[in-house]
Coordinates of C-alpha atoms in Angstrom, one line a residue:
X1 CA -70.5 3.3 -3.3
X2 CA -67.4 1.2 -2.5
X3 CA -64.9 4.0 -1.9
X4 CA -67.6 5.3 0.5
X5 CA -67.6 2.1 2.3
X6 CA -64.0 1.8 2.8
X7 CA -63.4 4.8 3.4
X8 CA -66.0 4.8 6.4
X9 CA -64.5 1.7 7.5
X10 CA -61.2 3.1 7.7
X11 CA -62.4 5.9 9.7
X12 CA -64.3 4.1 11.8
X13 CA -61.0 1.7 12.7
X14 CA -58.9 4.7 13.0
X15 CA -61.3 6.7 15.4
X16 CA -62.0 3.9 17.7
X17 CA -57.9 3.9 18.2
X18 CA -57.7 7.7 18.6
X19 CA -60.0 7.7 21.1
X20 CA -59.2 5.2 22.9
X21 CA -55.2 6.6 23.1
X22 CA -56.6 9.7 24.0
X23 CA -59.0 8.8 26.8
X24 CA -55.8 6.8 28.3
X25 CA -53.5 9.9 27.9
X26 CA -56.2 12.3 29.5
X27 CA -57.6 9.7 32.0
X28 CA -53.6 8.7 33.3
X29 CA -53.1 12.0 33.6
X30 CA -55.7 13.1 35.7
X31 CA -55.6 10.0 38.0
X32 CA -52.0 11.3 38.7
X33 CA -53.1 14.6 39.8
X34 CA -55.8 13.3 42.1
X35 CA -53.6 10.3 43.4
X36 CA -51.3 13.1 44.7
X37 CA -53.7 15.1 46.0
X38 CA -55.1 12.0 47.9
X39 CA -51.1 11.2 49.0
X40 CA -51.5 15.0 50.3
X41 CA -54.8 14.7 52.4
X42 CA -56.8 17.2 50.2
X43 CA -59.0 14.6 48.6
X44 CA -60.0 11.0 50.1
X45 CA -58.2 7.8 48.5
X46 CA -61.9 6.2 48.1
X47 CA -63.1 9.5 46.2
X48 CA -60.5 9.2 43.4
X49 CA -62.4 6.5 41.2
X50 CA -65.8 8.3 41.4
X51 CA -63.9 11.8 40.2
X52 CA -62.1 10.4 37.9
X53 CA -65.3 8.7 36.4
X54 CA -66.8 12.2 36.5
X55 CA -64.2 13.8 35.4
X56 CA -63.7 11.6 32.0
X57 CA -67.2 12.2 31.2
X58 CA -67.3 15.8 31.3
X59 CA -64.3 15.6 29.2
X60 CA -66.0 13.1 26.5
X61 CA -67.8 15.4 23.7
X62 CA -64.2 17.5 23.8
X63 CA -62.9 14.0 23.4
X64 CA -65.3 13.3 20.1
X65 CA -64.8 16.4 18.7
X66 CA -61.1 15.4 18.4
X67 CA -61.6 12.3 17.7
X68 CA -63.3 13.3 14.5
X69 CA -61.2 15.7 13.4
X70 CA -58.1 13.9 13.8
X71 CA -59.9 10.5 12.4
X72 CA -60.9 12.0 9.2
X73 CA -57.1 14.1 8.9
X74 CA -55.2 11.3 9.3
X75 CA -57.0 9.1 6.7
X76 CA -57.4 11.6 3.8
X77 CA -53.5 12.7 4.7
X78 CA -52.8 9.1 3.8
X79 CA -54.9 9.0 0.7
X80 CA -52.7 12.3 -0.3
X81 CA -49.6 10.5 0.4
X82 CA -50.4 7.1 -1.2
X83 CA -51.1 9.3 -4.4
X84 CA -54.8 7.6 -4.3
X85 CA -56.2 11.4 -4.2
X86 CA -54.1 12.5 -6.6
X87 CA -55.6 9.5 -8.9
X88 CA -59.0 10.9 -7.8
X89 CA -58.1 14.5 -8.7
X90 CA -56.6 12.8 -11.8
X91 CA -60.1 11.6 -13.1
X92 CA -61.9 14.4 -13.1
X93 CA -63.6 14.4 -9.9
X94 CA -63.4 16.9 -7.2
X95 CA -62.8 17.0 -3.4
X96 CA -66.4 18.3 -2.3
X97 CA -67.7 14.6 -3.6
X98 CA -65.7 13.7 0.2
X99 CA -68.5 15.7 2.0
X100 CA -71.3 12.9 2.0
X101 CA -69.1 9.8 3.0
X102 CA -67.7 12.3 5.9
X103 CA -70.8 13.8 7.0
X104 CA -71.9 10.1 7.0
X105 CA -69.2 9.2 9.7
X106 CA -69.1 12.8 11.4
X107 CA -73.0 13.1 11.8
X108 CA -73.2 10.1 14.8
X109 CA -70.5 11.9 16.7
X110 CA -72.1 15.0 16.6
X111 CA -75.7 13.2 17.8
X112 CA -73.5 11.7 20.4
X113 CA -71.8 14.9 21.4
X114 CA -75.1 16.7 21.4
X115 CA -76.9 14.0 23.4
X116 CA -74.4 14.0 26.5
X117 CA -73.5 17.8 26.3
X118 CA -77.5 18.6 26.4
X119 CA -78.7 16.2 28.6
X120 CA -76.1 14.1 30.2
X121 CA -73.8 16.7 31.8
X122 CA -76.1 18.7 33.5
X123 CA -77.2 16.0 35.2
X124 CA -73.4 14.5 36.0
X125 CA -72.2 18.0 37.2
X126 CA -75.2 18.0 39.5
X127 CA -74.2 14.6 40.8
X128 CA -70.6 15.4 40.9
X129 CA -71.4 18.5 43.5
X130 CA -73.4 16.5 45.5
X131 CA -71.0 13.4 45.8
X132 CA -68.2 16.5 46.9
X133 CA -70.5 17.4 49.0
X134 CA -71.4 14.7 51.1
X135 CA -67.4 13.5 50.8
X136 CA -66.6 16.8 52.2
X137 CA -69.3 16.0 55.0
X138 CA -67.9 12.8 55.8
X139 CA -64.4 14.4 55.9
X140 CA -65.4 16.3 58.7
X141 CA -66.8 13.8 60.5
X142 CA -63.7 11.8 60.4
X143 CA -61.4 14.6 60.9
X144 CA -60.7 13.4 65.0
X145 CA -57.8 13.7 66.6
X146 CA -56.9 12.3 70.4
X147 CA -55.5 14.7 73.0
X148 CA -56.7 17.9 71.0
X149 CA -59.9 20.4 71.5
X150 CA -62.1 20.9 68.6
X151 CA -65.3 22.6 67.3
X152 CA -68.1 20.2 66.8
X153 CA -69.6 21.5 63.8
X154 CA -69.4 25.0 62.9
X155 CA -70.4 26.0 66.3
X156 CA -67.7 27.7 68.1
X157 CA -69.4 27.2 71.7
X158 CA -69.3 23.4 71.3
X159 CA -65.8 22.0 71.9
X160 CA -64.9 18.3 72.5
X161 CA -62.1 16.6 73.2
X162 CA -60.8 13.0 72.9
X163 CA -58.4 10.9 74.4
X164 CA -57.8 8.2 72.4
X165 CA -59.3 7.7 69.1
X166 CA -59.5 4.1 67.0
X167 CA -58.9 4.9 63.3
X168 CA -60.3 1.4 61.8
X169 CA -63.7 1.3 64.2
X170 CA -64.4 5.2 64.3
X171 CA -64.8 4.8 68.2
X172 CA -63.4 7.5 70.6
X173 CA -62.7 6.8 74.3
X174 CA -63.2 9.1 77.4
X175 CA -64.7 11.8 75.3
X176 CA -65.2 15.2 76.9
X177 CA -68.0 17.8 75.3
X178 CA -68.8 21.6 76.5
X179 CA -71.6 23.6 74.9
X180 CA -73.3 27.0 75.9
X181 CA -76.9 27.4 74.9
X182 CA -78.4 30.9 73.8
X183 CA -79.3 31.5 77.3
X184 CA -76.0 31.2 78.5
X185 CA -76.4 27.8 80.3
X186 CA -73.7 25.5 80.0
X187 CA -73.4 21.6 79.4
X188 CA -70.6 19.6 79.6
X189 CA -70.8 15.8 78.7
X190 CA -68.6 13.2 79.8
X191 CA -68.7 9.8 78.2
X192 CA -66.7 6.7 78.1
X193 CA -67.7 6.1 74.2
X194 CA -68.5 7.9 71.3
X195 CA -68.7 8.2 67.4
X196 CA -69.9 9.9 64.7
X197 CA -72.5 9.1 62.1
X198 CA -74.4 10.5 58.8
X199 CA -77.7 9.0 58.8
X200 CA -81.2 10.4 57.3
X201 CA -79.5 13.7 56.2
X202 CA -78.4 14.2 60.1
X203 CA -74.9 14.4 61.4
X204 CA -75.0 13.2 64.9
X205 CA -72.6 12.5 67.8
X206 CA -73.4 9.1 69.6
X207 CA -72.3 9.1 73.0
X208 CA -72.8 6.0 75.7
X209 CA -72.2 5.6 79.4
X210 CA -71.9 8.7 80.2
X211 CA -73.0 11.9 82.4
X212 CA -74.4 15.1 81.5
X213 CA -74.3 18.6 83.4
X214 CA -76.1 21.6 82.9
X215 CA -76.3 24.9 84.6
X216 CA -75.2 28.6 84.5
X217 CA -71.7 29.1 85.6
X218 CA -71.5 31.0 88.7
X219 CA -75.2 29.8 89.8
X220 CA -76.0 26.9 92.1
X221 CA -78.4 25.2 89.6
X222 CA -76.0 22.5 88.1
X223 CA -77.7 19.3 87.9
X224 CA -76.6 15.7 86.9
X225 CA -78.1 13.2 84.3
X226 CA -76.4 9.6 83.7
X227 CA -77.3 8.3 80.5
X228 CA -76.6 5.2 78.7
X229 CA -77.0 6.4 75.5
X230 CA -77.3 10.3 74.0
X231 CA -77.5 11.6 70.6
X232 CA -76.4 15.1 69.9
X233 CA -77.1 16.7 66.9
X234 CA -74.4 18.1 64.7
X235 CA -76.2 19.6 62.0
X236 CA -79.9 19.1 60.7
X237 CA -79.4 18.2 56.9
X238 CA -76.3 18.5 54.7
X239 CA -76.1 21.4 52.3
X240 CA -78.3 20.9 49.2
X241 CA -77.1 21.2 45.9
X242 CA -79.6 23.3 43.8
X243 CA -79.1 23.2 40.0
X244 CA -79.7 26.7 39.7
X245 CA -76.8 27.4 41.7
X246 CA -74.4 26.8 38.8
X247 CA -75.1 27.3 34.8
X248 CA -73.2 23.9 34.6
X249 CA -75.9 21.8 36.1
X250 CA -78.8 24.1 35.1
X251 CA -81.0 21.4 32.4
X252 CA -80.9 22.6 28.8
X253 CA -84.3 22.9 28.8
X254 CA -84.1 26.0 31.0
X255 CA -81.8 27.5 29.4
X256 CA -83.9 28.3 26.2
X257 CA -85.8 31.4 26.6
X258 CA -83.8 32.9 29.1
X259 CA -82.8 36.1 29.2
X260 CA -79.7 35.5 31.7
X261 CA -76.3 36.0 29.9
X262 CA -74.7 33.3 31.9
X263 CA -77.4 31.0 30.4
X264 CA -77.3 32.2 27.3
X265 CA -73.7 31.3 27.4
X266 CA -73.9 28.1 28.8
X267 CA -76.6 27.4 26.3
X268 CA -74.2 29.0 23.3
X269 CA -71.4 26.4 24.6
X270 CA -73.5 23.3 24.3
X271 CA -74.9 23.9 21.4
X272 CA -71.5 24.8 19.6
X273 CA -69.7 21.4 20.3
X274 CA -72.3 19.0 18.3
X275 CA -71.6 21.7 15.5
X276 CA -68.2 21.9 15.7
X277 CA -68.3 17.8 15.5
X278 CA -69.5 18.4 11.6
X279 CA -67.4 21.5 10.9
X280 CA -64.3 20.2 11.9
X281 CA -64.3 17.5 9.9
X282 CA -65.4 19.0 7.1
X283 CA -62.5 21.5 7.6
X284 CA -60.5 18.3 7.7
X285 CA -60.8 17.7 3.8
X286 CA -59.0 20.4 2.1
X287 CA -56.6 20.7 5.5
X288 CA -55.6 16.8 4.8
X289 CA -53.7 18.0 1.5
X290 CA -50.1 16.8 1.3
X291 CA -47.4 17.0 -1.6
X292 CA -45.6 13.5 -1.2
X293 CA -42.8 14.9 -3.3
X294 CA -41.7 17.2 -0.6
X295 CA -42.2 15.0 2.3
X296 CA -43.4 17.9 4.7
X297 CA -46.4 17.3 6.9
X298 CA -47.0 21.3 7.2
X299 CA -51.1 20.6 6.7
X300 CA -50.8 18.8 10.4
X301 CA -49.7 21.8 12.0
X302 CA -52.2 24.3 9.8
X303 CA -54.9 22.0 11.1
X304 CA -53.7 22.7 14.3
X305 CA -53.7 26.5 14.3
X306 CA -57.6 26.1 12.9
X307 CA -58.6 24.0 15.4
X308 CA -57.3 26.0 17.9
X309 CA -58.2 29.2 16.5
X310 CA -61.9 27.7 16.4
X311 CA -61.9 26.3 19.7
X312 CA -60.4 29.3 21.2
X313 CA -62.8 31.9 19.6
X314 CA -65.6 30.0 20.4
X315 CA -64.5 30.1 24.0
X316 CA -63.9 33.6 23.9
X317 CA -67.2 34.6 22.4
X318 CA -68.8 32.5 25.1
X319 CA -67.1 34.5 27.9
X320 CA -68.1 37.6 26.0
X321 CA -72.0 36.5 26.3
X322 CA -71.5 35.2 30.0
X323 CA -70.5 39.0 30.5
X324 CA -73.0 40.4 28.8
X325 CA -71.1 42.2 25.9
X326 CA -72.2 40.4 23.3
X327 CA -76.1 38.6 22.2
X328 CA -76.6 35.1 22.0
X329 CA -76.8 35.2 18.0
X330 CA -73.3 37.6 17.7
X331 CA -71.9 34.8 20.1
X332 CA -73.0 31.7 18.8
X333 CA -72.5 32.4 14.6
X334 CA -69.4 34.0 13.9
X335 CA -67.2 31.4 14.4
X336 CA -68.9 28.7 13.0
X337 CA -69.4 31.3 9.8
X338 CA -65.8 32.0 9.4
X339 CA -64.9 28.0 9.5
X340 CA -67.7 27.3 7.0
X341 CA -65.9 29.7 4.7
X342 CA -62.3 28.8 4.9
X343 CA -63.9 25.2 4.3
X344 CA -65.4 26.8 1.1
X345 CA -62.0 28.5 0.6
X346 CA -60.0 25.7 1.0
X347 CA -62.1 23.2 -1.2
X348 CA -62.2 25.5 -4.0
X349 CA -58.4 26.0 -4.0
X350 CA -57.2 21.9 -3.1
X351 CA -59.2 20.8 -5.8
X352 CA -56.6 22.3 -8.4
X353 CA -53.3 21.6 -6.2
X354 CA -51.2 22.2 -9.1
X355 CA -52.5 25.9 -9.4
X356 CA -51.4 28.7 -7.1
X357 CA -53.5 29.6 -4.2
X358 CA -54.9 32.5 -6.3
X359 CA -55.0 31.2 -9.2
X360 CA -57.1 28.2 -8.1
X361 CA -59.6 30.3 -5.8
X362 CA -60.5 32.3 -9.3
X363 CA -60.1 29.8 -11.5
X364 CA -62.9 27.4 -9.8
X365 CA -63.2 24.0 -8.9
X366 CA -63.4 20.7 -11.3

């Protein structure tokens, strides 16, 4: 029908604008936060863009939920404000006839949310943690300060000292290093130059043009060895991020059938967001009711209240499932069923806006 095509077209244009605005607000806020942390040295400057990308991807499902809900609410509220909905109801039509076009608009949002929530986000979360670990290791390698004794890696028996350090090239001049092995033998290294490197999952200290002295303190067994190049392994492999270490990185297929409460709670959350796109879009139909005579947009406040109750309720039930207080189905169904009941009741009432609330509820819809 013509009204359906025009309605979906207007919804699409509105959704694009709302999504861009919400995305711009959230990204700019997070960018300011990360740039502030980078200025204070808590985050590497070259990692800001990647961290913003991972964070934005993680927020996309919630943005899609909000976009579908706000778009439907905005367009239908305009219909009420311009008296188009009054003409609709006066013609003997019901608000229930808006369900089909609203679902045609919301189902693609729900499918996209499901794909991101079930497949993309676990992968992105794992890549984000791996990136953070690599970044952390690079920061440890680059944490060099001239004239200060520092531990080499995580070992307390390895200490090095650098006379000068070029921050641009990463080259250390006149380097001194002392280490003690498990047998108590001491090794002292003097080198003219040295650099840190991270290759093939190995963190190494590359030294050139120096001497190495080995022996046991108090005994005359020290020997001297000169070298042109010496590689000291700091760490054999960086920390490997395992997908099973966090419920947020576990693939969705591994969550099904699991008896672990934290896995059930994560699966509940991943399934709930796509469903909430459809439910909130349908809920926007009766919540869009606006009385042009009063001029008050109380429906917006009511819609915000419903959204907060819905999302906070789902979060509360998810946490209850994770803590083992509820089983999976008791955590998944209540809030969705409650919102569906609210949709049925409000559609019945708003189809007869001239009637008092309880009279419309008892009298039935047109």
